[in-house]
Amino acid sequence: MKLIKALFILALFLAFNSLVAQPYFQWFDSIQVRISGNYVANPWAGGLNFVQVSEIDLDLDGKKDLFVFDRTGNKIRTFINKGTANTIDYRYDPSFETRFPKLQEWALLADYNCDGKEDIYSYSTIGGGFDVYKNISTVATGLQFQKVVTQQKSKYNPPSGSLINLYISSVDLPAISDIDNDGDLDVVTFAITGSYMEYHKNMSKELYGTCDSLIFQMANRCWGYASEHPLSNDYTLHDTCFGNVSGAELPAIIEDNRSLERHAGSCQLCIDLDNDGDKEFIAGDVSFANLTMLTNGGTPTNSNFVAKDTVFPMNNSSTIPVDLTLFPCAYYADVNYDGVKDLIVSPNAPNASENFNSVVYYKNNGTNTFPIFQYQQSNLLQDQMIDLGEGAYPTFFDYDNDGLKDMFIGNYGYYGSSGFQYRLAQFKNIGTPTQPKFDLITRDYAGLGSLGISNITAAFGDLDGDTDADMIIGAGDGKLHYFRNIAPIGGTANFVLAQANFKNSNNRIIDIGDAAAPQIVDVDNDGKNDIVIGCRNGKLAYFNHIGSGTAPIPVMDSVSYFWGQLKVNMPGYFTGYSFPFVFKDAGQTKLLCGAESGYLRLYDHIDGNLTGPFTMLDSTYLGIWQGTRTAPFGADINNDGFLDLIVGNYQGGVSFYKGVSSIITVHDINSSYLWSFDAYPNPANNSLNIRINNIEKNIYTIEIYDILGQLVFSDVIKENNYSINTEAFSQGVFVCKVTSKQNNTGTIQTLSKRIIVQH
């Protein structure tokens, strides 16, 4: 059966598409990287910035693994527990990431139905609350989730009040905890007004005697008799706030008192810190660097906060307090595999907080209900990967002429008390020609950090005709800076700044707007290197080397600021953050372009067409998605004859893809056809739109096949615009085939596109 399916897929591609051989890459994590003298466990894990950490058994082996959700690009990263007791020992495995639905803003995992499998609570796809996905994994099917709630409701005026969305903003994080110890999970969150904590009781146990339902009602509008100051993160204890009652249940209230004012931002964690059965309250606030803990002196059914601690967890166990700019949030998970949950703290403020040492780990030397937290490190998981803060823009260049390609990675910046610090990291290749290894030499190559160049993106190539590589630095302000290599032939590179604010042939400063991302490459095949530049607006600029080729400062002529007439912006976005990698494939020029969306776009029809529109072969090349603002670069670093690919992203890390062979890919361009079709959005979430581009009316059939060659959808298209509901589709890669029978000739014509469904 497997052979039949494989033959079907091959036949599908051969019968209906022209065939184009393209580079093929596989994610590869076996190239070693040494940082600070030690080889790290997960160098190519892609970086972490502002994360939310939960436990879950990803591979169903009985051990809890780690689910990490990063607010930078809503990126999920999954780490497998290797099972070493009392040790942080994880292996990054991205294969589980596509098993999760598409999540946004925040995501916490907790077992709501008591089946031992963590379910997903995440900010609602329609806003103003949260959705819930049930974990339906089995050994036979692997990790799977099923959406059971869209925008969870709660009865705000029990016992007979109407159901209203249980409001949680996109910047808040609720506490999901069994507050009353009855066996089902309740929710504590700040009211919309921002001062009081609301306790929404899950009524599953009371109504059904089980914990497998999500039936909420307001149990207290001012949980614990405490309120937060509207202008600070200070708390008033023993508050006589409206709606507070002595018991766990509220009497009926005539009207819903939810204000239209929106809470600024807080995150909550409710755990028992003193083994008395009730839950303490730990909160971070959007404008502050500390965590505040309120001690619960009440009972599980009548909470009463009696003390506050603004230097938590210092008073818990004589350790250092949380001091993490900005908006720290706390998570409770066993990360060292010793059977007790530890405290993890990370900021919840993208682009405005610590992004390098941003996953703080406190080991629990006590129990789950009487924890003793002891500070361990500020870079959990980050210390085992390449992490450059925010933004990672990689390239390869043999700087010491030893025949091994070294790695350089620029960044948007490391967050610091005085603002962002912009750097270019240097990794020396200390391996062999066939087995590369990298060693971090410095995070500030050539002292570029002292020049104040923002959003550093480096490109290397010979621009003055002396056979060694010079350096162009792209900056956040859209300008370029030219550094000439003055090293002797065969010597280690020695760069000196030859021209700041690099100029064109008209002696005007080259300025492409913002976020200049240059590549030095001979585009027109005249033996002189040109410059292609990506930028914030999503377009590419092309500057042709028109000088003698040996001038100390090359003469560059602007050919186009809209090169190839391509723009990588997502629909409705003014920004695109294009990042070009131009390369040769079987003698033909191709372009792989990174973008803000995170997907890579592949283009051809470049040779002999430098002033015309390029052809986009693929908008989601190989389904590679490593987060937002991707930055691809390629080189054959292991000398096996295949191009290898490294991809940076805005989380500050890089992922490596080994070139393994060439494959046959879909190319639906056929000049003899008088029609074409578009399939969008791609990736699709809940729907896929088909637009037929044909002046003449015709009838088309559409068929969608999964990667195993199974037909999952078919229909007849009678109009030029058609929509498909993809909610029932599994996540993954599909082939969309549209067929037309030409009325005048009776000819059958078929076009195909590869699409991705990502919920």
XYZ file of N, CA, C and O in Angstrom, residues 669-739:
284
model
N 3.786 26.790 -13.771
C 3.817 27.751 -14.867
C 3.794 27.002 -16.198
O 4.631 26.156 -16.465
N 2.828 27.304 -17.045
C 2.754 26.689 -18.367
C 2.326 27.778 -19.345
O 1.201 28.264 -19.302
N 3.257 28.164 -20.203
C 3.005 29.308 -21.081
C 1.905 29.039 -22.091
O 1.360 29.968 -22.681
N 1.553 27.764 -22.312
C 0.520 27.462 -23.296
C -0.883 27.622 -22.716
O -1.856 27.608 -23.460
N -0.989 27.750 -21.420
C -2.294 27.915 -20.785
C -2.698 29.387 -20.816
O -1.880 30.277 -20.591
N -3.967 29.615 -21.054
C -4.493 30.977 -21.070
C -5.167 31.327 -19.754
O -5.833 32.343 -19.651
N -4.998 30.503 -18.768
C -5.590 30.758 -17.456
C -4.620 30.296 -16.365
O -3.659 29.575 -16.623
N -4.864 30.753 -15.169
C -4.089 30.336 -14.008
C -5.003 30.444 -12.794
O -6.145 30.897 -12.897
N -4.503 30.006 -11.653
C -5.300 30.194 -10.441
C -4.401 30.551 -9.269
O -3.219 30.211 -9.230
N -4.981 31.287 -8.323
C -4.311 31.642 -7.075
C -4.996 30.904 -5.937
O -6.228 30.736 -5.934
N -4.205 30.475 -4.950
C -4.733 29.840 -3.742
C -4.208 30.623 -2.551
O -2.995 30.703 -2.333
N -5.104 31.219 -1.779
C -4.681 32.078 -0.673
C -5.753 32.079 0.424
O -6.914 31.754 0.147
N -5.400 32.386 1.673
C -4.029 32.586 2.146
C -3.289 31.263 2.188
O -3.902 30.217 2.348
N -2.003 31.338 2.037
C -1.168 30.141 2.090
C 0.046 30.450 2.962
O 0.892 31.248 2.565
N 0.106 29.933 4.178
C -0.695 28.867 4.766
C -2.144 29.290 5.034
O -2.426 30.438 5.350
N -3.031 28.310 4.943
C -4.441 28.529 5.235
C -4.721 28.141 6.681
O -4.103 27.221 7.211
N -5.669 28.836 7.279
C -6.072 28.507 8.645
C -7.432 27.844 8.627
O -7.569 26.636 8.632
N -8.491 28.637 8.550
C -9.846 28.092 8.547
C -10.462 28.025 7.157
O -11.485 27.367 6.964
N -9.853 28.719 6.193
C -10.430 28.717 4.850
C -9.338 28.922 3.815
O -8.285 29.488 4.097
N -9.620 28.446 2.603
C -8.724 28.611 1.466
C -9.537 29.175 0.313
O -10.586 28.631 -0.043
N -9.058 30.278 -0.256
C -9.740 30.915 -1.376
C -9.058 30.543 -2.691
O -7.828 30.560 -2.792
N -9.873 30.198 -3.682
C -9.378 29.884 -5.018
C -9.880 30.968 -5.969
O -11.089 31.239 -6.036
N -8.954 31.599 -6.669
C -9.320 32.632 -7.644
C -8.829 32.196 -9.022
O -7.632 32.009 -9.239
N -9.772 32.011 -9.947
C -9.439 31.629 -11.315
C -9.147 32.888 -12.122
O -9.967 33.819 -12.155
N -7.991 32.930 -12.739
C -7.608 34.069 -13.567
C -7.837 33.705 -15.035
O -6.979 33.108 -15.686
N -9.017 34.063 -15.528
C -9.379 33.738 -16.903
C -10.485 34.686 -17.343
O -11.494 34.849 -16.646
N -10.277 35.326 -18.477
C -11.305 36.251 -18.984
C -12.564 35.494 -19.369
O -13.686 35.934 -19.127
N -12.370 34.314 -19.943
C -13.517 33.524 -20.381
C -14.110 32.723 -19.232
O -13.405 32.250 -18.344
N -15.419 32.597 -19.247
C -16.109 31.764 -18.270
C -15.874 30.294 -18.601
O -15.856 29.900 -19.759
N -15.692 29.510 -17.581
C -15.474 28.089 -17.791
C -15.862 27.350 -16.518
O -16.105 27.965 -15.481
N -15.934 26.043 -16.598
C -16.207 25.214 -15.431
C -14.940 24.445 -15.091
O -14.296 23.863 -15.967
N -14.588 24.465 -13.809
C -13.358 23.830 -13.349
C -13.694 22.794 -12.275
O -14.683 22.926 -11.545
N -12.870 21.794 -12.170
C -12.958 20.869 -11.040
C -11.743 21.090 -10.150
O -10.646 21.394 -10.637
N -11.965 20.953 -8.862
C -10.877 21.111 -7.900
C -10.757 19.836 -7.088
O -11.754 19.249 -6.666
N -9.524 19.409 -6.873
C -9.233 18.247 -6.043
C -8.068 18.603 -5.123
O -7.099 19.238 -5.568
N -8.165 18.191 -3.875
C -7.089 18.422 -2.913
C -6.647 17.072 -2.360
O -7.467 16.286 -1.876
N -5.345 16.819 -2.453
C -4.768 15.568 -1.989
C -3.817 15.845 -0.825
O -3.109 16.880 -0.826
N -3.802 14.946 0.166
C -2.803 15.075 1.218
C -1.480 14.506 0.730
O -1.369 14.004 -0.395
N -0.461 14.578 1.583
C 0.881 14.206 1.160
C 1.001 12.708 0.898
O 1.945 12.243 0.254
N 0.014 11.920 1.375
C 0.003 10.486 1.107
C -0.727 10.142 -0.179
O -0.880 8.973 -0.539
N -1.221 11.170 -0.876
C -1.921 10.937 -2.123
C -3.389 10.637 -1.962
O -4.044 10.223 -2.930
N -3.942 10.836 -0.772
C -5.358 10.564 -0.538
C -6.190 11.791 -0.884
O -5.862 12.907 -0.478
N -7.260 11.592 -1.616
C -8.156 12.683 -1.964
C -8.943 13.090 -0.718
O -9.640 12.280 -0.117
N -8.824 14.351 -0.320
C -9.517 14.821 0.878
C -10.637 15.804 0.546
O -11.466 16.112 1.401
N -10.658 16.298 -0.693
C -11.705 17.259 -1.058
C -11.810 17.311 -2.575
O -10.807 17.242 -3.284
N -13.056 17.444 -3.075
C -13.270 17.652 -4.511
C -14.579 18.396 -4.707
O -15.510 18.272 -3.903
N -14.648 19.176 -5.768
C -15.864 19.921 -6.059
C -15.755 20.489 -7.472
O -14.728 20.374 -8.138
N -16.834 21.125 -7.906
C -16.884 21.804 -9.196
C -16.914 23.306 -8.948
O -17.668 23.789 -8.095
N -16.077 24.042 -9.666
C -16.028 25.500 -9.552
C -16.732 26.106 -10.758
O -16.288 25.935 -11.892
N -17.814 26.827 -10.504
C -18.587 27.431 -11.594
C -18.354 28.931 -11.707
O -18.752 29.545 -12.691
N -17.774 29.514 -10.674
C -17.446 30.936 -10.703
C -15.941 31.089 -10.538
O -15.238 30.163 -10.135
N -15.446 32.303 -10.814
C -14.004 32.511 -10.752
C -13.475 32.677 -9.335
O -12.265 32.702 -9.109
N -14.373 32.822 -8.370
C -13.963 32.928 -6.973
C -14.664 31.839 -6.178
O -15.887 31.668 -6.263
N -13.886 31.105 -5.396
C -14.402 29.939 -4.705
C -13.701 29.836 -3.357
O -12.509 30.130 -3.230
N -14.425 29.432 -2.312
C -13.859 29.337 -0.969
C -14.086 27.938 -0.408
O -15.154 27.338 -0.605
N -13.076 27.417 0.290
C -13.131 26.088 0.889
C -12.933 26.221 2.387
O -11.992 26.892 2.844
N -13.804 25.602 3.168
C -13.636 25.565 4.621
C -12.606 24.489 4.957
O -12.807 23.311 4.672
N -11.490 24.888 5.554
C -10.403 23.942 5.848
C -10.311 23.593 7.329
O -9.311 23.013 7.768
N -11.325 23.939 8.113
C -11.265 23.664 9.548
C -11.134 22.174 9.837
O -10.496 21.770 10.817
N -11.735 21.346 8.992
C -11.689 19.900 9.225
C -10.418 19.263 8.676
O -10.160 18.085 8.931
N -9.618 20.017 7.922
C -8.374 19.476 7.394
C -7.369 19.329 8.532
O -7.309 20.153 9.435
N -6.562 18.296 8.492
C -5.459 18.203 9.429
C -4.375 19.193 9.014
O -4.343 19.668 7.880
N -3.494 19.513 9.938
C -2.381 20.392 9.600
C -1.390 19.645 8.717
O -1.158 18.460 8.893
N -0.821 20.350 7.751
C 0.182 19.712 6.918
C 0.209 20.247 5.505
O -0.388 21.287 5.190
N 0.879 19.513 4.623
C 1.077 19.914 3.235
C 0.078 19.176 2.346
O -0.145 17.973 2.503
N -0.526 19.897 1.404
C -1.500 19.328 0.479
C -1.168 19.793 -0.937
O -0.468 20.793 -1.133
N -1.670 19.051 -1.903
C -1.576 19.459 -3.305
C -2.975 19.812 -3.793
O -3.906 19.008 -3.699
N -3.128 21.049 -4.256
C -4.411 21.537 -4.774
C -4.349 21.497 -6.303
O -3.517 22.160 -6.925
N -5.248 20.714 -6.910
C -5.247 20.499 -8.353
C -6.527 21.072 -8.947
O -7.626 20.716 -8.532
N -6.395 21.978 -9.900
C -7.538 22.574 -10.592
C -7.464 22.182 -12.062
O -6.424 22.339 -12.708
N -8.586 21.668 -12.603
C -8.631 21.169 -13.977
C -9.697 21.921 -14.762
O -10.794 22.178 -14.256
